[in-house]
Coordinates of C-alpha atoms in Angstrom, one line a residue:
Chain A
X1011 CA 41.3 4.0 42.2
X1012 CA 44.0 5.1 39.6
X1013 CA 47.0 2.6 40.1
X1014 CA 47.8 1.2 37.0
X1015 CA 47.9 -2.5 36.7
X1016 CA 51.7 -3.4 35.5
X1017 CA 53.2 -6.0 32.7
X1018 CA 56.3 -7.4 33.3
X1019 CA 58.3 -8.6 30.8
X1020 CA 60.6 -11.3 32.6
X1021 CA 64.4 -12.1 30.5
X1022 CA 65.4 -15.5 31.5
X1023 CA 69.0 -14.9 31.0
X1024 CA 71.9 -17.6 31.0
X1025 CA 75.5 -16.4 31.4
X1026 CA 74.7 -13.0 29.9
X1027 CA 72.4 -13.9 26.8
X1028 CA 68.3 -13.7 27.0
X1029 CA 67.1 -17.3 26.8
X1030 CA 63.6 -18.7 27.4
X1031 CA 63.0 -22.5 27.8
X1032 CA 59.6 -24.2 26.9
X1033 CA 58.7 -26.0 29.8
X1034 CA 62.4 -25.9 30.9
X1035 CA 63.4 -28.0 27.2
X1036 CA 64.0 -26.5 23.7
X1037 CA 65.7 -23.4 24.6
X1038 CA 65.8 -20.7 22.6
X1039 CA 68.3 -17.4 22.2
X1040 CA 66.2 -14.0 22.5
X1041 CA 69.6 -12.1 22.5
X1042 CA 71.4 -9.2 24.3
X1043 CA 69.8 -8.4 27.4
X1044 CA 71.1 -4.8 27.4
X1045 CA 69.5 -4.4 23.9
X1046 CA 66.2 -6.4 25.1
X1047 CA 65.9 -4.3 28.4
X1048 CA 66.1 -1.2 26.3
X1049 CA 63.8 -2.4 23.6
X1050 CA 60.7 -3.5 26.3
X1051 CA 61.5 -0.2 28.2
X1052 CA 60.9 1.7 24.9
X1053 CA 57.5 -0.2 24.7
X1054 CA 56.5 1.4 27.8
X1055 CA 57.2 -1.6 30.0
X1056 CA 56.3 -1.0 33.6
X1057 CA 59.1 -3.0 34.8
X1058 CA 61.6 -6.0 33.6
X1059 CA 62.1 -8.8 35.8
X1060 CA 65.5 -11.4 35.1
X1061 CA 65.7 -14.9 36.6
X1062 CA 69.2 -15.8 36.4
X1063 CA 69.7 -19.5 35.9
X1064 CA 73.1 -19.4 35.0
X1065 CA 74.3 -22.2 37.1
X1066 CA 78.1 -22.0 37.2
X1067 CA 79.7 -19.7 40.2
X1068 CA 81.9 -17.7 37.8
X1069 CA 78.8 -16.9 35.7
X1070 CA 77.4 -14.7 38.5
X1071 CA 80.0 -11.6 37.7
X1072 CA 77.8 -11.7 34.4
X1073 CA 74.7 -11.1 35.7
X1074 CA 75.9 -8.2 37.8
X1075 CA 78.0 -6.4 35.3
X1076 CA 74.9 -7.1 33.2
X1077 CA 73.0 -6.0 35.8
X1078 CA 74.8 -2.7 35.8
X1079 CA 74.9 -1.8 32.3
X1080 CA 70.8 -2.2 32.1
X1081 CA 70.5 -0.3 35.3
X1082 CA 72.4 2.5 33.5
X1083 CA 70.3 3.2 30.8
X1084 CA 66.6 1.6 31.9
X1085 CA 65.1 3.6 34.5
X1086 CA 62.2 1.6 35.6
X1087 CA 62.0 -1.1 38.1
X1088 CA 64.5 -3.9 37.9
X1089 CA 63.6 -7.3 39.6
X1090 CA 66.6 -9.9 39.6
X1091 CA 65.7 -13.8 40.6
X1092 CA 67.5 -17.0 40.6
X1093 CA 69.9 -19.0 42.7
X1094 CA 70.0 -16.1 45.5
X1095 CA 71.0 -17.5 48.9
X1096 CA 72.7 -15.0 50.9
X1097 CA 72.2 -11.4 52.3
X1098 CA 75.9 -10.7 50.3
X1099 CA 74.1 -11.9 47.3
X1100 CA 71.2 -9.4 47.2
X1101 CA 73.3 -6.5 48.5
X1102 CA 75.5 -7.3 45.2
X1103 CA 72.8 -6.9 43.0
X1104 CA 71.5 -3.8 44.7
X1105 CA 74.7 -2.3 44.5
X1106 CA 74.9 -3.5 40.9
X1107 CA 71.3 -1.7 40.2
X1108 CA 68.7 -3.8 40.7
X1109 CA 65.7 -2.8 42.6
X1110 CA 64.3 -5.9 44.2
X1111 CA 65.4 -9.4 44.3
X1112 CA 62.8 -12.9 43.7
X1113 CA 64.1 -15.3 46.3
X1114 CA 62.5 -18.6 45.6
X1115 CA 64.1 -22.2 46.1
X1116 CA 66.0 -20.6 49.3
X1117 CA 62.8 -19.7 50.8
X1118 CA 61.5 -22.7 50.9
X1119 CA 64.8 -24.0 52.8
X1120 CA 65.2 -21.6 55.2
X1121 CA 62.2 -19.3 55.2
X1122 CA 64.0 -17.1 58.0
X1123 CA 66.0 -16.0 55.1
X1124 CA 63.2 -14.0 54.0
X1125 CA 62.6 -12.9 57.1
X1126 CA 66.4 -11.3 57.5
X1127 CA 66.4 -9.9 54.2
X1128 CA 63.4 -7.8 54.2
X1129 CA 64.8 -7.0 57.5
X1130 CA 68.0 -5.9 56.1
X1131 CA 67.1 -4.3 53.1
X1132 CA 63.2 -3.5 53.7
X1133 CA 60.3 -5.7 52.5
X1134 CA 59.6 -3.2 48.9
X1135 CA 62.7 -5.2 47.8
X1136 CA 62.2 -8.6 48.7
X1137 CA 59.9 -10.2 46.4
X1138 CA 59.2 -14.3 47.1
X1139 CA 58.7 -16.3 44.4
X1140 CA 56.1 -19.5 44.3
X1141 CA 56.2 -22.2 41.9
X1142 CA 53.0 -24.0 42.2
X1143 CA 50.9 -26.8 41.2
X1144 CA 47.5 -27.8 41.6
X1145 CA 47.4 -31.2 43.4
X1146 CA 44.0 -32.2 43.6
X1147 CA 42.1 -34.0 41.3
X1148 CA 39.0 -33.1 39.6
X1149 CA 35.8 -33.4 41.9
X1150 CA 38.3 -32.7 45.2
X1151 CA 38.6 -29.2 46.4
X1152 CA 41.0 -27.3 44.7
X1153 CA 44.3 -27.2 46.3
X1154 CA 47.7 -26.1 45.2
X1155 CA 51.1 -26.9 46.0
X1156 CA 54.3 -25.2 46.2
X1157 CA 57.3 -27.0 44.0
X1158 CA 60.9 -26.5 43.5
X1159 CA 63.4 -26.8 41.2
X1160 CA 61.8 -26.2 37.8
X1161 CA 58.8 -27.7 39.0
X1162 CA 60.7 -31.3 39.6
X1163 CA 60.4 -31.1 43.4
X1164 CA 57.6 -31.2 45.7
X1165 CA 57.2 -29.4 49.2
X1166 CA 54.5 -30.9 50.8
X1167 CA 53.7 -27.0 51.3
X1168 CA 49.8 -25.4 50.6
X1169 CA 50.4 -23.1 48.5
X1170 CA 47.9 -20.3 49.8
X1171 CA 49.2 -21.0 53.4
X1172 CA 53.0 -20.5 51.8
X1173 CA 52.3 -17.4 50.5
X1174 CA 50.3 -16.1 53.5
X1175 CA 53.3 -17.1 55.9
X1176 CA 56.0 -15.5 53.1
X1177 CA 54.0 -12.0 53.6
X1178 CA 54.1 -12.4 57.6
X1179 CA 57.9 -12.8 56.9
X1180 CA 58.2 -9.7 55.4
X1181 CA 57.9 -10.7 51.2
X1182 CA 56.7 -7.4 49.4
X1183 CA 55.4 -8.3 46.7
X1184 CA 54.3 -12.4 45.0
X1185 CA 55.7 -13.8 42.0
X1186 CA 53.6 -16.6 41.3
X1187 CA 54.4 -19.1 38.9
X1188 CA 51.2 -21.3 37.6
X1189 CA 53.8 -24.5 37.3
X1190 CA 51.4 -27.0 35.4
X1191 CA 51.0 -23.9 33.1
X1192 CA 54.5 -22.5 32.4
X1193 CA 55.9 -22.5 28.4
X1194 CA 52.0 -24.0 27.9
X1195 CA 50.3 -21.0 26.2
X1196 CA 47.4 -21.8 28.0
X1197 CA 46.9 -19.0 30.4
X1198 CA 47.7 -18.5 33.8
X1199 CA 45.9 -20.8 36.7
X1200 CA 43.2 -18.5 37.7
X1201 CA 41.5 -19.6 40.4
X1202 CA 44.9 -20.2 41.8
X1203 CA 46.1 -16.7 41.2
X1204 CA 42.9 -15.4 42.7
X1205 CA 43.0 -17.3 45.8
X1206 CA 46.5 -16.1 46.6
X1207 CA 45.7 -12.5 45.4
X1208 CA 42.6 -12.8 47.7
X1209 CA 44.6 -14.2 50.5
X1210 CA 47.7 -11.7 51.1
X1211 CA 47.8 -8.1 51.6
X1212 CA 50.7 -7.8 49.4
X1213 CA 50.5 -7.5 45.4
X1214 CA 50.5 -10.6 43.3
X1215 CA 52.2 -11.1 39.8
X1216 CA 51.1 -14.1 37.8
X1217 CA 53.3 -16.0 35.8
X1218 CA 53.4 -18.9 33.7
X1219 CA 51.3 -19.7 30.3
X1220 CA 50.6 -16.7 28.7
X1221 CA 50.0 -17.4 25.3
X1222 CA 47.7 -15.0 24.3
X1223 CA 46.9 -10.9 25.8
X1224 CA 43.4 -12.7 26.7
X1225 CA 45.3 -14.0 29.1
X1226 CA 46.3 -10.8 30.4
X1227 CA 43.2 -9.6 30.9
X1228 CA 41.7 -12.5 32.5
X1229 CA 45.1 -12.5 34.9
X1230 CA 44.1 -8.9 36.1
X1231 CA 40.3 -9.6 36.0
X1232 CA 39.8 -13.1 37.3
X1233 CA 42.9 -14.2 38.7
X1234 CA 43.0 -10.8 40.5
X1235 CA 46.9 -10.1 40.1
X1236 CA 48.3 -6.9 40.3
X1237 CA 50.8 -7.3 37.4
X1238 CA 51.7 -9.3 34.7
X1239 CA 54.3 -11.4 34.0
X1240 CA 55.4 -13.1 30.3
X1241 CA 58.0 -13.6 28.7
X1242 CA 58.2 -15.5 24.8
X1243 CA 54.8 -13.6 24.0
X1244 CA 57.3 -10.5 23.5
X1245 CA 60.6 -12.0 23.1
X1246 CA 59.8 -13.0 19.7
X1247 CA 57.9 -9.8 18.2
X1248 CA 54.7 -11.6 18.9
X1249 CA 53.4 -8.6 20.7
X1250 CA 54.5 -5.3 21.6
X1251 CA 54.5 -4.8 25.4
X1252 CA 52.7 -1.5 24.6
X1253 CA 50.3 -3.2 22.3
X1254 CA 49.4 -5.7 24.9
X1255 CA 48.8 -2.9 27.8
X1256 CA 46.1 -1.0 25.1
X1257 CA 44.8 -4.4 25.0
X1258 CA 44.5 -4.5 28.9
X1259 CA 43.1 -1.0 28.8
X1260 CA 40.2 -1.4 26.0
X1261 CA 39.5 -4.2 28.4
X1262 CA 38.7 -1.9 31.2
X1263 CA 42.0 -2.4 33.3
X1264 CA 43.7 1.2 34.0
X1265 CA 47.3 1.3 32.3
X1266 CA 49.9 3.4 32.1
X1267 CA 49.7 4.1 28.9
Chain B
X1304 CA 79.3 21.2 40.3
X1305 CA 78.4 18.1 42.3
X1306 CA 75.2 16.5 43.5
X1307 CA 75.4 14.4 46.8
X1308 CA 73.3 11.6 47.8
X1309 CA 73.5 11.1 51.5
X1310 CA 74.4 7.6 52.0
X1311 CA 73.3 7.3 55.4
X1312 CA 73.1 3.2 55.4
X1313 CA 69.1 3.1 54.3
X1314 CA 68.6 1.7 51.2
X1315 CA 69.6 1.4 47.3
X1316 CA 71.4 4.4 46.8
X1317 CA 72.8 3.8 43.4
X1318 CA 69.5 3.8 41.4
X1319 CA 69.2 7.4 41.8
X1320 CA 72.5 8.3 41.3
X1321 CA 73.2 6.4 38.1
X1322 CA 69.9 8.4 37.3
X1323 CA 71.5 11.7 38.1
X1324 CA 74.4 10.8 36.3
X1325 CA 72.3 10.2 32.9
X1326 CA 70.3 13.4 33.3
X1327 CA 73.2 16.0 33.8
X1328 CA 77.0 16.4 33.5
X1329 CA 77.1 17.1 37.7
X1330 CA 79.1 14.9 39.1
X1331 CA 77.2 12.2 41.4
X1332 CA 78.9 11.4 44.3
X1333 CA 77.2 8.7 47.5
X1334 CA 78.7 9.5 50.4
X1335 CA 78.5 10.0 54.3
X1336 CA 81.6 12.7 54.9
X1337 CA 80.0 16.0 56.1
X1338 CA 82.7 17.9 54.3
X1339 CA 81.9 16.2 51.1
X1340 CA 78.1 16.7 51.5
X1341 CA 78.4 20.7 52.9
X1342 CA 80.8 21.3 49.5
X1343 CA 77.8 19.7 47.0
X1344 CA 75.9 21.9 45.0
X1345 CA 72.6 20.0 45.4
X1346 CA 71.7 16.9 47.9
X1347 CA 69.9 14.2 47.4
X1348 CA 68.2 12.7 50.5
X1349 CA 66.9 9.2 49.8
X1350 CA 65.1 6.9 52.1
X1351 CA 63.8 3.3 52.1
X1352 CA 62.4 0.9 54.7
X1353 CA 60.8 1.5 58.3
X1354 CA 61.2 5.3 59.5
X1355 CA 62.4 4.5 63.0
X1356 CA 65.6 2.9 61.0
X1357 CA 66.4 5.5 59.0
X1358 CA 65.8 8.4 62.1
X1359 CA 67.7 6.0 63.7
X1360 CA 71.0 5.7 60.9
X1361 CA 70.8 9.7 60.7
X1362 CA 71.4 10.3 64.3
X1363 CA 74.0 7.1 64.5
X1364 CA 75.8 8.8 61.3
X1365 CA 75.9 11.9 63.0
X1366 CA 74.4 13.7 59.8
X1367 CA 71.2 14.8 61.5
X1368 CA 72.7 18.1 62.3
X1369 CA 73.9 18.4 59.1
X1370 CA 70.3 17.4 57.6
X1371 CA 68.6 20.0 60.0
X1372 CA 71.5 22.5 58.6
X1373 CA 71.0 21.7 54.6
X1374 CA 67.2 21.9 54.9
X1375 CA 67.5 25.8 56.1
X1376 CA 70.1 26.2 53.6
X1377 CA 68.4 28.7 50.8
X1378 CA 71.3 28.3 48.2
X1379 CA 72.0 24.3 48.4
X1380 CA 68.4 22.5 46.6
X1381 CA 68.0 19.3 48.3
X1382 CA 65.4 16.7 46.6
X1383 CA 63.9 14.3 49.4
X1384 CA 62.7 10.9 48.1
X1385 CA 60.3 8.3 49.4
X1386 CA 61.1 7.7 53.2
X1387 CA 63.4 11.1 52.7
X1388 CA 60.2 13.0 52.0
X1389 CA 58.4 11.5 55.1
X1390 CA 61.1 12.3 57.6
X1391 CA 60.8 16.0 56.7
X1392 CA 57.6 15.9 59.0
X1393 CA 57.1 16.0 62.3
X1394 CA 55.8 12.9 63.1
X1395 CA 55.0 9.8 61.8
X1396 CA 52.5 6.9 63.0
X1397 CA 55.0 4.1 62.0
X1398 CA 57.0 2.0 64.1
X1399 CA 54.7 3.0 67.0
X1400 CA 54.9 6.6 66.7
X1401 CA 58.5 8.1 65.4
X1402 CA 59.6 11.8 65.7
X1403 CA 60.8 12.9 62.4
X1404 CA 63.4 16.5 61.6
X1405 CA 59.6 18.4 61.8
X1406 CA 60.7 20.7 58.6
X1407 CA 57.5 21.1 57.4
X1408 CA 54.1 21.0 59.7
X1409 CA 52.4 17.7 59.3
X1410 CA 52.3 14.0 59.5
X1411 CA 52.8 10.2 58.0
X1412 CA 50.0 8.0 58.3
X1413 CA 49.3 4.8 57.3
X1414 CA 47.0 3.6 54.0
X1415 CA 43.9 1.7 55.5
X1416 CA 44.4 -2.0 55.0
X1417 CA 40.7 -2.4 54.6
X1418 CA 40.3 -0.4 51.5
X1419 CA 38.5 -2.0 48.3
X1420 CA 38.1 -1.6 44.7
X1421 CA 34.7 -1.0 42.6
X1422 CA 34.3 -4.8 42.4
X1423 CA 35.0 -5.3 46.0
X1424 CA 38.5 -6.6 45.8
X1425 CA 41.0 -5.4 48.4
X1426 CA 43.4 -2.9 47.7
X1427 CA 47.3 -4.2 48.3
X1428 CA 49.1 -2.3 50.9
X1429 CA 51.8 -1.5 49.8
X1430 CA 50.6 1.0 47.6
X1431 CA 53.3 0.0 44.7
X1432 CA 53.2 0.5 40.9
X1433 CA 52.3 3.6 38.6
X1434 CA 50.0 6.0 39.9
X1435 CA 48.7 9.9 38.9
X1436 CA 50.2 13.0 40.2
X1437 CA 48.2 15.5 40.6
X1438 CA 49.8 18.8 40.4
X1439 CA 48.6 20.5 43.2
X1440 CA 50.6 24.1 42.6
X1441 CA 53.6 24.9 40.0
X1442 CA 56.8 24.3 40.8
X1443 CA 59.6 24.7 39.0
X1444 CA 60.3 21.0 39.4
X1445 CA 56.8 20.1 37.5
X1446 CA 58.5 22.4 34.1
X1447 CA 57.5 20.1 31.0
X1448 CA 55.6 17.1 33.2
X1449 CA 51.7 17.2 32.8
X1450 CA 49.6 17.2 35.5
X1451 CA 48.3 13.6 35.9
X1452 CA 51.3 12.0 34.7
X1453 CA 52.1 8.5 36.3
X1454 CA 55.2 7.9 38.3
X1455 CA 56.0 4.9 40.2
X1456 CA 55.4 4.4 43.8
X1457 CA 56.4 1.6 46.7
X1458 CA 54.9 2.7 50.1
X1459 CA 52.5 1.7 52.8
X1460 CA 52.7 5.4 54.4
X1461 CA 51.7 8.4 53.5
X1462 CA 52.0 12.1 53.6
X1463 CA 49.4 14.6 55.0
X1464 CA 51.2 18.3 55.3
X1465 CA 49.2 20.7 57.3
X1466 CA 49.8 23.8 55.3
X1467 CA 48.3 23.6 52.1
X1468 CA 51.2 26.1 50.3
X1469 CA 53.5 23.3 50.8
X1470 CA 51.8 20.6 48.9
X1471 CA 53.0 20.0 45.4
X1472 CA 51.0 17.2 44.5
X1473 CA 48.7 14.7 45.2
X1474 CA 48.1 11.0 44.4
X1475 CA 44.9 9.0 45.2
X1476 CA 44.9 5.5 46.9
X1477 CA 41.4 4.1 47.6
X1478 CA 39.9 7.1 49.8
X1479 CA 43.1 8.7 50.5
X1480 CA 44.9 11.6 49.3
X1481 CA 48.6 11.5 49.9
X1482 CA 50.4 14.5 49.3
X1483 CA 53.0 13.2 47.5
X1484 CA 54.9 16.1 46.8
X1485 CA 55.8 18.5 49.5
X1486 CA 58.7 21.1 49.8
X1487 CA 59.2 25.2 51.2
X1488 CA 62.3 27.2 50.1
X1489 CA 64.8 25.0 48.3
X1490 CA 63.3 21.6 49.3
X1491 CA 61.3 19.7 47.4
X1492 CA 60.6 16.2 48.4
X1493 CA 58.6 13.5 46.7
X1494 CA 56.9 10.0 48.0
X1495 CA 57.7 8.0 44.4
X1496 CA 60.8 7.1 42.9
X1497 CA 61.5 9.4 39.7
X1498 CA 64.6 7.4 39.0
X1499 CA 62.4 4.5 38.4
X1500 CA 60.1 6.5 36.9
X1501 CA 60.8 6.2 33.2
X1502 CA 60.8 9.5 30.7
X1503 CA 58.8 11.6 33.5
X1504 CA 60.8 10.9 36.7
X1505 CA 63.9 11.9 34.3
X1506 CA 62.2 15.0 33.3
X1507 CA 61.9 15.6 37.3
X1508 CA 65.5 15.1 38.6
X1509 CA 66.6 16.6 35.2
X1510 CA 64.6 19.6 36.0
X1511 CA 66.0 18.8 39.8
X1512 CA 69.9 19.3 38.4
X1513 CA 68.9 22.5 36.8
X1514 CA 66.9 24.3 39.9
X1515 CA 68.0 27.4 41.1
X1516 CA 65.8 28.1 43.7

């Protein structure tokens, strides 16, 4: 077995600047995300992801032309997220430069979506995102539900049943976000991550609470993801990216180093 | 001087391309016109998503022939990636079983979906991420890339060319060995993505832009 694990350094980015929020308040400016992409791709990043939440229409020519100056100088995989809810939408982005798109709230309203767009453009591109929770209260058996909107919005939907279906619909890859753990520094869900890693045939990225490159390591080793996902860890010269994958290696985890 | 990448309708064409561009001064043109892609110096042929499809787009295009023509072209290099290395085999499993332009001896097969790690965890199909490339012989194309280098990789098929001379390189999955560099004459064709491959997958298309085979 010699494929590398992967950390992903994810750039929320609002109308062209890097911004992170702290569960969703206090938002702070991380900078340019040309200059970001370039510096995390120097560290030996093994690919960047973006979630987009600019939320005006006339923003969106931001992200692609941003979208397009990365692409032309980062040659490693670029994932693009947020507000995508059209097959016109990711065929912009691809053309822009991006590599695969995270479809998240529009899954959840009309998971044929998925289904069309990894027919369209082939499943390595289609990533699905998952916002969960854990619903059940101590002394219950654990269970987990999907949420939208920032984590304001519930489904009704299992979460290990939602990611299961999103894989039959053609999703190639999991992003997914431990919700009650997001901008908490506390680590990812584990037992969360690992029943979804478990469950699908597909690789997993966790997200949400890393606060610490423990928490790496037990994401990869208990939770059972395939990659890595954090963002305010690196955004502020907490860590190098390349400091945190030595970490993940002296751990045991095989990393392109 | 220019380098075409057949645009044939499968897949993200402009990756590799703005790659291209950043590794040499050829111009990088995407583009379906015969004329344009007979007058190229070099030819990229790309690939992504099921095999059947992108048989299928190559015929509809009309730039089968043209493919078929290229490949036995000694002076024009052509660099196959991903699903564009598979179709240079004569068959592959997907999709049901799928005749591909049978350029080189040998077939696509599928990564077993029951494979597991040392601690018994399954391994994800697709086979996607950074993996080793074992340099099977030299090529001109390996110049200034160690052996064992990672590069990165999306795929649930695989490789396996009959004749050992043209195998290139190797990469492990779980029990398998997909040869994931193949290529005879002035083709060389790889499974993994060396415009998303960072410093080394440069170093490979830059080497690519400088081949004279």
């Amino acid at each position: 077995m010699s494929l590398a694990k992967r950390i992903i350094p994810c750039l929320d980015v609002d109308r062209g600047r890097v911004v992170k929020g702290i569960n969703f308040v206090g938002i702070r400016d991380a900078g340019d995300p040309v200059e970001v992409a370039k510096r995390y791709n120097q560290q030996n990043a093994d690919e960047i992801t973006f979630l987009d939440i600019t939320a005006s229409h006339e923003g969106r020519g931001t992200t692609l032309d941003m979208v397009s100056r990365i692409a032309s100088e980062v040659f490693i995989p670029l994932t693009v997220g947020g507000g995508i809810r059209t097959c016109e939408d990711i065929r912009a982005l691809l053309n822009a430069g991006a590599d695969k798109v995270s479809i998240n709230t529009t899954a959840v309203t009309h998971p044929e979506f998925v289904r069309e767009a990894a027919e369209r453009f082939g499943s390595q591109c289609i990533v699905v995102a998952i916002d969960a929770k854990q619903v059940s209260t101590e002394g219950e058996p654990l269970k987990w539900e999907v949420f939208t909107h920032g984590g304001r919005k519930e489904t009704g939907l299992d979460a290990v049943e939602w990611a299961r279906k999103m894989v039959e619909y053609g999703a190639g890859e999991i992003l997914l976000t431990s919700m009650d753990r997001d901008g908490t520094r506390q680590g990812f869900n584990l037992p969360m991550t690992r029943a979804i890693s478990d469950a699908v045939s597909v690789p997993v990225i966790a997200s949400g609470g890393v606060g610490s490159l423990d928490d790496l390591v037990a994401g990869v080793k208990e939770g059972g993801a395939d990659a890595v996902l954090a963002a305010s860890i690196f955004h502020f010269g907490e860590h190098t990216v390349e400091d945190a994958k030595r970490y993940m290696a002296d751990h045991g985890i095989e990393m392109r180093l | 001087m220019t380098i075409a990448v057949i645009d044939y309708g499968m897949g993200n064409l402009h990756s590799v391309a703005k790659a291209l561009e950043h590794v040499g001064d050829e111009r990088v043109t995407i583009t379906r016109d015969a004329r344009a892609i007979k007058g190229a110096t070099r030819v990229v042929l790309p690939g992504q998503g099921a095999i059947r499809d992108c048989m299928g787009e190559l015929e509809r295009t009309q730039l089968k022939g043209l493919v078929n023509e290229l490949l036995t072209d000694a002076d024009k290099p052509l660099l196959g990636i991903c699903v564009g290395q598979q179709m240079l085999m004569s068959h592959s499993e997907e999709n049901g079983g799928v005749h591909c332009l049978d350029y080189l001896p040998g077939k696509v097969k599928r990564f077993d979906d029951t494979m597991t790690d040392n601690e018994g965890h399954r391994l994800k199909v697709p086979h996607m991420g950074w993996n080793r490339v074992d340099q099977h012989h030299m090529h001109p194309l390996w110049e200034g890339i160690a052996t064992g280098e990672r590069f990165y990789f999306v795929h649930s098929y695989f490789v396996s060319a009959e004749n050992d001379a043209h195998v290139f390189g190797t990469t492990r999955y779980g029990h398998h060995q997909a040869h994931i560099a193949t290529g005879r004459d002035a083709v060389f064709a790889v499974q993994f993505h060396p415009e998303k491959s960072a410093g080394v997958g440069l170093k490979l298309l830059e080497n690519f832009v400088h081949w004279a085979p």
